Short mmCIF file of C-alpha atoms and ligand atoms in Angstrom, two decimals:
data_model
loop_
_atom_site.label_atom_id
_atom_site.label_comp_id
_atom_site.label_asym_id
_atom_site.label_seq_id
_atom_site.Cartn_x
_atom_site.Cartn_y
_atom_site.Cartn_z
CA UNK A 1393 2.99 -8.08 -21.12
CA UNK A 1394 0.91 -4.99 -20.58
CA UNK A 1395 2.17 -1.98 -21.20
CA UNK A 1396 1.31 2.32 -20.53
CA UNK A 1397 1.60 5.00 -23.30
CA UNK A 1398 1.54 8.39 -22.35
CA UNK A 1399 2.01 11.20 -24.49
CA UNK A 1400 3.24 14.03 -22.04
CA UNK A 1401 2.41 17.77 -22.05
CA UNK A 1402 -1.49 17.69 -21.18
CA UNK A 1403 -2.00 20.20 -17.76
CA UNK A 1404 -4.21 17.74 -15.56
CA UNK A 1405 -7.51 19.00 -14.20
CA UNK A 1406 -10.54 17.72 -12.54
CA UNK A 1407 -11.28 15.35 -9.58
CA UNK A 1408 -9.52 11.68 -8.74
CA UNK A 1409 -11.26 9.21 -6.34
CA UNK A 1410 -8.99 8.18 -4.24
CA UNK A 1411 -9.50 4.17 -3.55
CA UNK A 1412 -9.40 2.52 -0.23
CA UNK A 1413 -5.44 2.22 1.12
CA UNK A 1414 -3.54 -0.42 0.05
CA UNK A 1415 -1.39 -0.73 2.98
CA UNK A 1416 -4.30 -0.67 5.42
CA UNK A 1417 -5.79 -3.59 3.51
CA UNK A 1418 -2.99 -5.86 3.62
CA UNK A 1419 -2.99 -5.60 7.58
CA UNK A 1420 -6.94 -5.76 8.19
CA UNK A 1421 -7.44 -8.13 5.51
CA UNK A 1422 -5.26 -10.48 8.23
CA UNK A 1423 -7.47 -10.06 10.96
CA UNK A 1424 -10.22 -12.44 9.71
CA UNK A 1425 -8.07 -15.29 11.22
CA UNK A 1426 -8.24 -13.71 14.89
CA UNK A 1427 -11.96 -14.81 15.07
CA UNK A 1428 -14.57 -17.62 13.74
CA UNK A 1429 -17.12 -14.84 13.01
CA UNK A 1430 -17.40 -12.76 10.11
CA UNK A 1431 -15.30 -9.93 9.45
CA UNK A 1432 -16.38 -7.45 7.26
CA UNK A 1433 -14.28 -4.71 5.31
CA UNK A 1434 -15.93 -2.35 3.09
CA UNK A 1435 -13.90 0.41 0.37
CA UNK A 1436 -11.10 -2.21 -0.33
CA UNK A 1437 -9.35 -1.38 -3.43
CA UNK A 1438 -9.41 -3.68 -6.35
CA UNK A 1439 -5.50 -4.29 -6.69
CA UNK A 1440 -3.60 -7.26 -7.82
CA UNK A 1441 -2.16 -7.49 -3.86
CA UNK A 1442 -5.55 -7.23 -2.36
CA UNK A 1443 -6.57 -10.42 -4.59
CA UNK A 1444 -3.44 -12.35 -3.62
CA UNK A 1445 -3.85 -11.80 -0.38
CA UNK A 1446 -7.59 -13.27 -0.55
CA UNK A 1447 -5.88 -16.42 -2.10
CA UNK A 1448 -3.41 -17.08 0.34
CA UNK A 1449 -6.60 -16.71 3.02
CA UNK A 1450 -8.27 -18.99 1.18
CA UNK A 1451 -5.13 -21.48 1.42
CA UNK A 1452 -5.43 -20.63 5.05
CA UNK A 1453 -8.89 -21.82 5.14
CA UNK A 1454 -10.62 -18.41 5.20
CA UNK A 1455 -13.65 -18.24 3.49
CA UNK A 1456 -14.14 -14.86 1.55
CA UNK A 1457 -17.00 -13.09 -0.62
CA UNK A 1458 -16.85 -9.42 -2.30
CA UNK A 1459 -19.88 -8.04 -3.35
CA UNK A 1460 -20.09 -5.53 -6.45
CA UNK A 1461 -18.52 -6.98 -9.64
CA UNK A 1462 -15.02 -7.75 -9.83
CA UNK A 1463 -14.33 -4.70 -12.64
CA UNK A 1464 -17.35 -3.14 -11.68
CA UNK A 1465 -17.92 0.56 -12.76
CA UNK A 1466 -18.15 1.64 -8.81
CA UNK A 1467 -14.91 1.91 -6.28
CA UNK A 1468 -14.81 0.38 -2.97
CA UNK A 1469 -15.49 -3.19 -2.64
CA UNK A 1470 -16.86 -4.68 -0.10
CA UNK A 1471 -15.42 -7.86 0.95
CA UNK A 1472 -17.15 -10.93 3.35
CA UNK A 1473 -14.14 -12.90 5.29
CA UNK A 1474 -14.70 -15.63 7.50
CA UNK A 1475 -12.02 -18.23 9.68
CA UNK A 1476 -14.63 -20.16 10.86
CA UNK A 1477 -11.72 -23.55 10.78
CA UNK A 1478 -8.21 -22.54 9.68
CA UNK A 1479 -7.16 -25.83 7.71
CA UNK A 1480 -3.25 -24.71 7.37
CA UNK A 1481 -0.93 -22.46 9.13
CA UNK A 1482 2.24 -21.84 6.75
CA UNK A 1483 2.32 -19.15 4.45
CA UNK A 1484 4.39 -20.76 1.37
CA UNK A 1485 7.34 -19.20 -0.39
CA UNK A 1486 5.59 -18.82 -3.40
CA UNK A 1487 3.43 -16.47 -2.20
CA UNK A 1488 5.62 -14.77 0.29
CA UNK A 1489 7.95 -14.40 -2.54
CA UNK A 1490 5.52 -12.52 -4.48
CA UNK A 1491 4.06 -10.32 -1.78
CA UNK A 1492 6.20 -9.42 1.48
CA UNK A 1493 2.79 -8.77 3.10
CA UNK A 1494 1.71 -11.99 3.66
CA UNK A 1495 4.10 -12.62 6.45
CA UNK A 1496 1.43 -10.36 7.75
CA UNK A 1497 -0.43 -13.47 8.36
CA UNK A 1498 1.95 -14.60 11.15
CA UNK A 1499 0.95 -12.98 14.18
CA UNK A 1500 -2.77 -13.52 13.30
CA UNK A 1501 -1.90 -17.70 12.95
CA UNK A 1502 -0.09 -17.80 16.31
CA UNK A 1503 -3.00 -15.86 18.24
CA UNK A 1504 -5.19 -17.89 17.00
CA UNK A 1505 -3.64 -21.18 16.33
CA UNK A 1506 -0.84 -21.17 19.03
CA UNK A 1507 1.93 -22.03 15.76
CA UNK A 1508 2.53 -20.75 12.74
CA UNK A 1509 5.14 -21.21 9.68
CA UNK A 1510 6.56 -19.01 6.85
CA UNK A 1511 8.65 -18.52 4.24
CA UNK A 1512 11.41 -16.49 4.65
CA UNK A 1513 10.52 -13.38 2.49
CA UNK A 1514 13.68 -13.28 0.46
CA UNK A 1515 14.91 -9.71 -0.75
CA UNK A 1516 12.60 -7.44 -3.10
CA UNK A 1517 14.22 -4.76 -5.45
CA UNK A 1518 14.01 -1.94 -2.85
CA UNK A 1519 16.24 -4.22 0.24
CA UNK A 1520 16.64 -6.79 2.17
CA UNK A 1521 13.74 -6.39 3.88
CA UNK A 1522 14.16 -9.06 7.02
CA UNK A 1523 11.95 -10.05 9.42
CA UNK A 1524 14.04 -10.31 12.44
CA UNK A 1525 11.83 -7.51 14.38
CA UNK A 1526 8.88 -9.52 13.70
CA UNK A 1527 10.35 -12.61 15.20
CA UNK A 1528 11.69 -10.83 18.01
CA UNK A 1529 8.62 -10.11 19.05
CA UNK A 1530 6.95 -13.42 18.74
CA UNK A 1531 9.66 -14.32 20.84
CA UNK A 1532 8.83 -11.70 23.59
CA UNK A 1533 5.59 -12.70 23.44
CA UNK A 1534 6.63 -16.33 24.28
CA UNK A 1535 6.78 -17.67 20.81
CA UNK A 1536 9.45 -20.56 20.27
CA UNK A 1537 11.27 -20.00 17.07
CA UNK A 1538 13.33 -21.95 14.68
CA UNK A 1539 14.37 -21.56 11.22
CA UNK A 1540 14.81 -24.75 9.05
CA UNK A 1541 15.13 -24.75 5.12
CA UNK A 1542 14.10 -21.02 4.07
CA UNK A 1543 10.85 -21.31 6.61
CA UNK A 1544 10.52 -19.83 9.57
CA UNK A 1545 8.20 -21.99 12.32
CA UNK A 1546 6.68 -20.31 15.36
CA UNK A 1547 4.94 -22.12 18.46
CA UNK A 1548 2.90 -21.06 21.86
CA UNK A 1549 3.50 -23.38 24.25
CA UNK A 1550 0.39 -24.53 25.62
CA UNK A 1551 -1.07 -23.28 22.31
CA UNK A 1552 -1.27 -19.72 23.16
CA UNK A 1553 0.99 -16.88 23.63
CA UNK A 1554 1.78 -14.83 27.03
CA UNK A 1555 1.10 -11.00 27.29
CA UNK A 1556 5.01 -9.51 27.23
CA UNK A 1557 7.07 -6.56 26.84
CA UNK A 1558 8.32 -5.52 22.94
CA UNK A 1559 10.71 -3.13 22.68
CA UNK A 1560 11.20 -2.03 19.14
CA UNK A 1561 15.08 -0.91 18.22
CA UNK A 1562 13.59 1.05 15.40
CA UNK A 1563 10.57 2.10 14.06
CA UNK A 1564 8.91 -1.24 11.68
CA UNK A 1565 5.34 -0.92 10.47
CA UNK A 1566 5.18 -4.43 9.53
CA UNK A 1567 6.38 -5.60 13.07
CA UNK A 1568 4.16 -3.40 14.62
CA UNK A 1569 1.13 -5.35 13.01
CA UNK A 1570 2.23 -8.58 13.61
CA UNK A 1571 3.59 -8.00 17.29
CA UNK A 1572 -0.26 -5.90 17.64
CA UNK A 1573 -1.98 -8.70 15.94
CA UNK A 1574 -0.33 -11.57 18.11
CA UNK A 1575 -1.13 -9.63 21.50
CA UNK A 1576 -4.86 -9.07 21.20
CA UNK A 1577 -5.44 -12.75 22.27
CA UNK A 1578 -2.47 -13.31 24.36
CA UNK A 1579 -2.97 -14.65 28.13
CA UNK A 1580 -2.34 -10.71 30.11
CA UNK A 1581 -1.12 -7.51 28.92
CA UNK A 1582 1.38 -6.37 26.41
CA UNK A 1583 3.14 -2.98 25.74
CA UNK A 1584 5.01 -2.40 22.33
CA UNK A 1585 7.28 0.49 22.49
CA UNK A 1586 8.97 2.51 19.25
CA UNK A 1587 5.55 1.34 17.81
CA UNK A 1588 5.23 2.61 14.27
CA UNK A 1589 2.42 5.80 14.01
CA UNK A 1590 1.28 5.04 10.47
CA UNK A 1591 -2.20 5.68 10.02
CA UNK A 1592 -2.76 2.02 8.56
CA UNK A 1593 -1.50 1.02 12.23
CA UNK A 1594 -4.19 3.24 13.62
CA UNK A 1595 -7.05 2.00 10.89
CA UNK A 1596 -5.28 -1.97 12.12
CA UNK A 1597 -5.90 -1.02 15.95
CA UNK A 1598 -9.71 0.90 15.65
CA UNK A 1599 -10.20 -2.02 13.16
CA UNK A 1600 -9.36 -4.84 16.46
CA UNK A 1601 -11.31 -2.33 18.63
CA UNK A 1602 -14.46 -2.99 16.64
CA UNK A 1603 -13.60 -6.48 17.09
CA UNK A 1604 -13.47 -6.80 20.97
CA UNK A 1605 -9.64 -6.41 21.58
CA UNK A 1606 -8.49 -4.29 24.40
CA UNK A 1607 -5.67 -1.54 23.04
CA UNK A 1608 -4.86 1.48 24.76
CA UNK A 1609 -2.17 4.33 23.19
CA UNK A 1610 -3.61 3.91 19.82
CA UNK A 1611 -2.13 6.47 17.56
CA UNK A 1612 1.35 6.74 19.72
CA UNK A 1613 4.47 4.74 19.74
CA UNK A 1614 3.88 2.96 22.97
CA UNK A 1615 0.31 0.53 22.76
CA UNK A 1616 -0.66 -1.42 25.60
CA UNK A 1617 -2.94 -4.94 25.25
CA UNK A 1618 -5.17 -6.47 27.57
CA UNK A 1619 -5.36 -9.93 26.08
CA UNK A 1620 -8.76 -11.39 25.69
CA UNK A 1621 -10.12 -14.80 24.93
CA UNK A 1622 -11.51 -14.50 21.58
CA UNK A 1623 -12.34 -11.76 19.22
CA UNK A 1624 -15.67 -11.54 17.61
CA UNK A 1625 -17.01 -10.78 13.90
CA UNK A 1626 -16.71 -6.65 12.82
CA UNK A 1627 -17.60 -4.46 9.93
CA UNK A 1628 -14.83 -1.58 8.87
CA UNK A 1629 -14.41 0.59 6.09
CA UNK A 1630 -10.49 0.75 4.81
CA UNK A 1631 -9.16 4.56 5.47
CA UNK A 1632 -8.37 6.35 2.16
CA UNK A 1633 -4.82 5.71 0.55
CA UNK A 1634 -2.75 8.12 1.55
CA UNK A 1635 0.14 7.47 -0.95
CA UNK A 1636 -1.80 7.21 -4.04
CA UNK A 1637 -3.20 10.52 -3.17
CA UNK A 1638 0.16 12.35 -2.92
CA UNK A 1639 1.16 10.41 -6.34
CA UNK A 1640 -1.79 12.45 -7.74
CA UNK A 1641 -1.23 15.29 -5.89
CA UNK A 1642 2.51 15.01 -7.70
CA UNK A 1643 0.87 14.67 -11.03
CA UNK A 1644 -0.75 18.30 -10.78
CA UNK A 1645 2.45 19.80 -9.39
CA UNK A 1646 4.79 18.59 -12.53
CA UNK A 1647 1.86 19.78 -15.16
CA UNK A 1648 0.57 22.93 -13.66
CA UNK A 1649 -2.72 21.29 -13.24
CA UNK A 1650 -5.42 21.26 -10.78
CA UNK A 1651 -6.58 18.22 -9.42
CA UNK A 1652 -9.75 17.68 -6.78
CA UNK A 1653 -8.16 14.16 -4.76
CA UNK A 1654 -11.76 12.90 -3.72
CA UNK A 1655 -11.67 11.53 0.14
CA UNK A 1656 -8.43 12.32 0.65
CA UNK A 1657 -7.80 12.90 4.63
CA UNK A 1658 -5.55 16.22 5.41
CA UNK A 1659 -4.96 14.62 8.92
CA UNK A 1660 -3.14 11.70 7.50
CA UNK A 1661 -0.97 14.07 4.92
CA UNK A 1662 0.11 16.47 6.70
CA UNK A 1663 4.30 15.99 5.66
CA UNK A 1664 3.19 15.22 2.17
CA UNK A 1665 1.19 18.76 1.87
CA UNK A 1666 4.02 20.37 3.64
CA UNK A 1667 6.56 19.00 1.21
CA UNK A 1668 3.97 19.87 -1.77
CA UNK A 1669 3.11 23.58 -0.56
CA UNK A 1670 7.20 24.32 0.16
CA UNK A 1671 7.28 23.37 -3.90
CA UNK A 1672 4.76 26.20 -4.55
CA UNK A 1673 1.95 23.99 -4.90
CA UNK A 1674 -1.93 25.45 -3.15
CA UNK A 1675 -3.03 23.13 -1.13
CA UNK A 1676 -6.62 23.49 0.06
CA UNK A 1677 -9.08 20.83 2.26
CA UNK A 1678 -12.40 20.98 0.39
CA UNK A 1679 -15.77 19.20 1.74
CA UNK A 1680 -15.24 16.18 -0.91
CA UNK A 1681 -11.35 15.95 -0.05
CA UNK A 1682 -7.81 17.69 -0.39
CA UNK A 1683 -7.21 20.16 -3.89
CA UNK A 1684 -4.12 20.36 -5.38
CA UNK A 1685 -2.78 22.77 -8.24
CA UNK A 1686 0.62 23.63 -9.48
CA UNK A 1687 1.54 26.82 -10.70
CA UNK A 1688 3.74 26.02 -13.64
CA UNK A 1689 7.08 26.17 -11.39
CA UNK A 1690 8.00 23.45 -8.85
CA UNK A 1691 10.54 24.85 -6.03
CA UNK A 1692 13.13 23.04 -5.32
CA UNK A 1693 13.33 21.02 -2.04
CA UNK A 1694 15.67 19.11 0.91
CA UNK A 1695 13.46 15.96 1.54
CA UNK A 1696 14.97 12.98 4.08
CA UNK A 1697 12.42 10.16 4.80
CA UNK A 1698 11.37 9.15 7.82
CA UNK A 1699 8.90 6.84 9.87
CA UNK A 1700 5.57 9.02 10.24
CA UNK A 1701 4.45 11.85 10.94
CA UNK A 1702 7.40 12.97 9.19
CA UNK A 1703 8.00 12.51 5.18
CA UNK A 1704 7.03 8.75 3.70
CA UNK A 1705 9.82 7.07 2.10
CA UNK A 1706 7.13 5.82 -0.19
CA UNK A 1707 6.35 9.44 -1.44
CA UNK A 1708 10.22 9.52 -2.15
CA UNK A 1709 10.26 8.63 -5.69
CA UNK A 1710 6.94 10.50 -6.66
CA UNK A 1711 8.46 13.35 -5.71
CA UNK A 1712 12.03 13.35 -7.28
CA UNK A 1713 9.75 12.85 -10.58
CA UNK A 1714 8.36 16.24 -9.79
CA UNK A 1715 11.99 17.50 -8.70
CA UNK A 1716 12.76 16.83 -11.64
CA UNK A 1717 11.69 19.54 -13.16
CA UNK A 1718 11.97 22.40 -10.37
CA UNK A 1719 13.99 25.36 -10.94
CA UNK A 1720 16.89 24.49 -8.83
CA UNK A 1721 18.71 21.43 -7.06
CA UNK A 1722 17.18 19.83 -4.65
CA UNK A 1723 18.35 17.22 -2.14
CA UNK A 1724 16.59 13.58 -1.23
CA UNK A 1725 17.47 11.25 1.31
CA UNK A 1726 16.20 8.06 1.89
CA UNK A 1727 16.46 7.23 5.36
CA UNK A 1728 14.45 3.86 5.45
CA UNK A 1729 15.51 1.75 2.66
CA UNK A 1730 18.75 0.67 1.51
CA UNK A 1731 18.06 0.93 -2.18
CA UNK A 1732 15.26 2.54 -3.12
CA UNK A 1733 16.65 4.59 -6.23
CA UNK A 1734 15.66 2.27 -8.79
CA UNK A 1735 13.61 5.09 -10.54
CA UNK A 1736 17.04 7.13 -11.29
CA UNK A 1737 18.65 5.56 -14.02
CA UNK A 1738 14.91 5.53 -15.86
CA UNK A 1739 14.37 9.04 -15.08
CA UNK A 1740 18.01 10.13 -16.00
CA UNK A 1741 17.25 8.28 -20.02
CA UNK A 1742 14.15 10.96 -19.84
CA UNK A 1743 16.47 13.83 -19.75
CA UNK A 1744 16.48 14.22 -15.51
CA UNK A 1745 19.67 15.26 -13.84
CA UNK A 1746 19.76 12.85 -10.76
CA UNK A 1747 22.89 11.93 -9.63
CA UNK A 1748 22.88 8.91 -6.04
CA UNK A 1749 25.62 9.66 -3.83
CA UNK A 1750 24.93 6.61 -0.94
CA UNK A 1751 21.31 7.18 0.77
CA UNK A 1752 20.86 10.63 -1.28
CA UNK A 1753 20.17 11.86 -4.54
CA UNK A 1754 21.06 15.30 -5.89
CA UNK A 1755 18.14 16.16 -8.48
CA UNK A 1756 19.09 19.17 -10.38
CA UNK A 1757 16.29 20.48 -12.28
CA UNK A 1758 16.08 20.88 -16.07
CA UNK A 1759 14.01 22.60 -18.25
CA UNK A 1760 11.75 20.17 -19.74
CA UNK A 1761 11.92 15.50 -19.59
CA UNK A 1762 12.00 13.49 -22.84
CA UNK A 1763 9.74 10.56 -23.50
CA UNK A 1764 11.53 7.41 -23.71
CA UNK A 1765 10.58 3.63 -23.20
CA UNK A 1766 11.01 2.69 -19.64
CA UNK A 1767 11.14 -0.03 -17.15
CA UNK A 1768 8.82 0.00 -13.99
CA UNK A 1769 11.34 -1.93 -10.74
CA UNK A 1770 8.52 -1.71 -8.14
CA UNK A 1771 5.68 -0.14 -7.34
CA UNK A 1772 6.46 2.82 -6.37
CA UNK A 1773 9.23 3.50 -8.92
CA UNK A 1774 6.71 2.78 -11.65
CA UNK A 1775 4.51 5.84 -10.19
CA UNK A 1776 7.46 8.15 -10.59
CA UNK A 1777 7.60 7.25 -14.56
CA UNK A 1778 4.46 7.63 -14.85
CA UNK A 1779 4.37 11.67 -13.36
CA UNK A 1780 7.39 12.03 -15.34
CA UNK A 1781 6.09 10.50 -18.17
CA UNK A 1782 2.89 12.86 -18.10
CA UNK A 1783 5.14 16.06 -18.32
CA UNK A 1784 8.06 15.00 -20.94
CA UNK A 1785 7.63 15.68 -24.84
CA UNK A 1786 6.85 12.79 -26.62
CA UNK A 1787 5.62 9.30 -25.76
CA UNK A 1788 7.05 7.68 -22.67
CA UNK A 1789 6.20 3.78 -22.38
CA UNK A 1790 6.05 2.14 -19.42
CA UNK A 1791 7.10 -1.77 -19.45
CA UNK A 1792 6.70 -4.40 -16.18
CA UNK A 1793 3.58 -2.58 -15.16
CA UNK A 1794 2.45 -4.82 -13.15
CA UNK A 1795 4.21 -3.54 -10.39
CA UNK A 1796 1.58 -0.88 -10.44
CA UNK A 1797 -1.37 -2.60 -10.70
CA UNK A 1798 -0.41 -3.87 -7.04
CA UNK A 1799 -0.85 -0.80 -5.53
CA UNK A 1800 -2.67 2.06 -8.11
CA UNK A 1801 -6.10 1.00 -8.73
CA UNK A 1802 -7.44 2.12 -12.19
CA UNK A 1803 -4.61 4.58 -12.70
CA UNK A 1804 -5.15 5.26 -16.27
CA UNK A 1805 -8.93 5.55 -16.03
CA UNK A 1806 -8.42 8.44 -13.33
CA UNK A 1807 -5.70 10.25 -15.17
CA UNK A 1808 -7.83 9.92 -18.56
CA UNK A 1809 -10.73 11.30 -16.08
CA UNK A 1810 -8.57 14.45 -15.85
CA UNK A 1811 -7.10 15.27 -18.86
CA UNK A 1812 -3.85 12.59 -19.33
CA UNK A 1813 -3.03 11.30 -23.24
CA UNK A 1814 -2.40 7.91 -21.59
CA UNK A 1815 -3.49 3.98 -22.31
CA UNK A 1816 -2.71 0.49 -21.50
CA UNK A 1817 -1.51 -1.64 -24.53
CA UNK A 1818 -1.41 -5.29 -24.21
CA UNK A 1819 1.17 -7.82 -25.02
CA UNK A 1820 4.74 -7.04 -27.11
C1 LIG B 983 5.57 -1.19 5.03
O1 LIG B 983 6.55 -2.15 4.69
C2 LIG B 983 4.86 -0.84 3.73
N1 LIG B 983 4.23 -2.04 3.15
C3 LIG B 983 5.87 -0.27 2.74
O2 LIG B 983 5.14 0.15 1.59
C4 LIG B 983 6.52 0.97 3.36
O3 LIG B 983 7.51 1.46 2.48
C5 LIG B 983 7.16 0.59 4.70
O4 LIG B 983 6.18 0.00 5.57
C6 LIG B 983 7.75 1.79 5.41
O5 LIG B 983 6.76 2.76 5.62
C7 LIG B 983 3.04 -2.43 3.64
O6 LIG B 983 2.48 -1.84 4.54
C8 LIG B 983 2.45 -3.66 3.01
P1 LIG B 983 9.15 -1.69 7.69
P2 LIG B 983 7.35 -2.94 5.88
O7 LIG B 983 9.09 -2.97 8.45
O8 LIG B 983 6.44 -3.18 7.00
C9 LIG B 983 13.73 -2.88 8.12
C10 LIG B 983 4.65 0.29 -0.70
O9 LIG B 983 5.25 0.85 -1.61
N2 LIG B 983 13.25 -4.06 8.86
O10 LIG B 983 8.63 -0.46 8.33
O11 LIG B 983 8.02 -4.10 5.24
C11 LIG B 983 13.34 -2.90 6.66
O12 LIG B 983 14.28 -3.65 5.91
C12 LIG B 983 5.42 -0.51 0.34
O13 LIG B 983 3.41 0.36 -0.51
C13 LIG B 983 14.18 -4.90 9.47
O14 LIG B 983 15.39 -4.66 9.40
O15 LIG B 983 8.42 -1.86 6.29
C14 LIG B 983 13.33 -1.45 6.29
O16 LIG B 983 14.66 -1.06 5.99
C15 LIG B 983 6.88 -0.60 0.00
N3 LIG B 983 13.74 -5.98 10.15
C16 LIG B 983 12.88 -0.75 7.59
O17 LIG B 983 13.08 -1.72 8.63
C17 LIG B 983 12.40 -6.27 10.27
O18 LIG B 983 12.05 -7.27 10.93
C18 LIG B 983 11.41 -0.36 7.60
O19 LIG B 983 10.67 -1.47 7.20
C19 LIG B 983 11.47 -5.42 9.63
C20 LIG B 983 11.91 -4.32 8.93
#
């Protein structure tokens, strides 16, 4: 099992590309199924969910091509995908099990083949994570549902779904997607209210757009859909990843460094640069993308996370590594998640001060981390080892890594690029 070795201490500087989001690729990558012709998405990241993803389309019957080597040298793959039959319609627990995303597959399956059946996603390390939202809103789109043995089987009667009214009791990007993706070919007009404002729900909607399907609201909580008949072939280029740019952007802060993040959008940041300038970081938009440098002190800060625009819950744990080191306490609340602390107890063996009291964590800062071996829980966890990793004295190891390689393309290679004693090791 791979492992990462970073000896801490180096101040980062330089420029990181920041690779194609991976949470806007796991809902356009979907959208091949809503149409016979070829869709087209270019600056995909090469990530170990973007290639399971492919597989369950190709289980699907999608046919898919990337062009530009697999480990080429270059970023930003570009990847052919065409439902020109779709041979099966259940997404099976194996690979549900593995990646909560491909339920994203659902909404596209009953648009376009009036039925659809998947596994029930089962928890992950961070919740629960149901999908009741997502069946409501089959449901109000005229979906019947039933549940037999772990799956979950949805059917149009008359083979195609009726435009409807989904009222969201809380803010669920997932649901968003699927409800968005089941309404573009519905028979009359939708509205989804409480619609999630992500930016990979706005790249999912311009992304349909290009594709022929009628969606009004685009970018606020309330979308409205004018069904349409079919859907025809599209090129789009996957927006920048937000999150793996404020990772980086949380590297610099917690070394003092500097770092360029190449293609990084202000516009889809802004609570993440807020967050990073109220620690003391300078922020500044440059022509090539967002800069970043720390100052050698990291303010404390109150954080609570929140559906966007406000602050991601999947910045939380990059953060707290940061926190970690601030001169004061500081106060993080995780408002979206039911357990998404599994980066504590790590951080705490490195010398941190984090103590969970229910949905927040009290991070008092201490003067400097210790590297120890540690265990990555999920993706986002394993980020927050990694910053703290890059700052502690000593070597920090970083076990169960791929949990990263499902969401940080090339991570060692960029923070190598910029200064970081770190490597991959194989096997032990
Ligand atoms: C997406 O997950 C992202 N994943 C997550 O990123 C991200 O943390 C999350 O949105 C919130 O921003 C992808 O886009 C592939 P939700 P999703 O539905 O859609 C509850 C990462 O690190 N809920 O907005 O699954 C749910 O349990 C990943 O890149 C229901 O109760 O998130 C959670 O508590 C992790 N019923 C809350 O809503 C439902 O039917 C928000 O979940 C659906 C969700």
């Amino acid at each position: 099992m791979d492992r990462i070795l970073i000896r801490g201490g180096n101040r980062l500087a330089g420029r990181i590309h920041i690779s194609g989001a991976k949470n806007a690729a796991l809902t356009l990558m979907p959208c091949a199924l809503l149409t016979d012709e070829v869709l087209e998405l270019g600056n995909l990241p090469r990530l170990a969910d973007v290639d399971s993803f492919m597989h369950l389309l190709n289980m699907l019957g999608v046919s898919t091509m990337t062009k530009g080597s697999k480990r080429g040298a270059e970023f930003g793959r570009v990847m052919t995908l065409r439902a020109k039959d779709v041979s099966d319609t259940t997404a099976p627990y194996d690979m549900v099990r593995k990646m909560r995303a491909s339920i994203l597959v659902l909404g596209p399956l009953l648009a376009r083949m009036g039925e659809a059946t998947v596994s029930l996603p089962g928890g992950c390390a961070i919740g629960n994570r149901p999908i009741d939202l997502h069946l409501r809103a089959f449901a109000d789109l005229g979906a019947e549902i039933e549940m037999a043995g772990g799956y979950v089987r949805a059917k149009a009667p008359g083979g195609r779904l009726k435009g409807g009214k989904v009222a969201f009791p809380f803010v669920s990007v997932g649901a968003t997607e699927n409800a968005l993706m089941a309404a573009v070919l519905a028979q009359g007009s939708s509205i989804i209210t409480n619609a999630a404002r992500e930016p990979e729900i706005t790249d999912l909607a311009e992304c349909l757009v290009a594709m022929g399907a009628k969606i009004s609201g685009i970018r606020t909580d309330t979308l409205e859909i004018e069904g349409v008949e079919r859907l025809h072939g599209a090129k789009y280029s996957v927006m920048p990843d937000r999150i793996e740019a404020g990772s980086y952007a949380c590297a610099a802060g917690i070394t003092g460094g500097d770092i360029e993040l190449l293609g990084a959008k202000t516009d889809t940041l802004a609570a993440t640069l807020a967050a990073l300038s109220d620690a003391g970081l300078t922020v500044e938009e440059t022509t090539d993308g967002i800069r970043v440098a720390g100052t050698g002190e990291v303010k404390p800060l109150t954080l609570s996370t929140a559906p966007y625009p406000a602050f991601a819950t999947d910045m939380q744990a990059q953060f707290m590594a940061m926190l970690t080191l601030a001169k004061g306490t500081s106060l993080l609340t995780e408002t979206i998640f039911e357990n998404r602390y599994m980066h504590v107890p790590e951080l705490n063996r490195m010398g941190a001060d984090i103590d969970v009291r229910g949905r927040s964590a009290v991070v008092k800062g201490v003067g400097s981390l210790t590297g120890a071996p540690v265990m990555a829980t999920d993706l986002r966890a394993s980020m927050s080892l990694i910053i703290a990793g890059l700052a502690a004295e000593g070597e920090t190891q970083v076990s169960r890594i791929y949990h990263l390689d499902r969401g940080y393309e090339r991570l060692e290679e960029k923070l190598q690029a910029v200064g970081a004693d770190i490597e991959r090791v194989g096997g032990g």
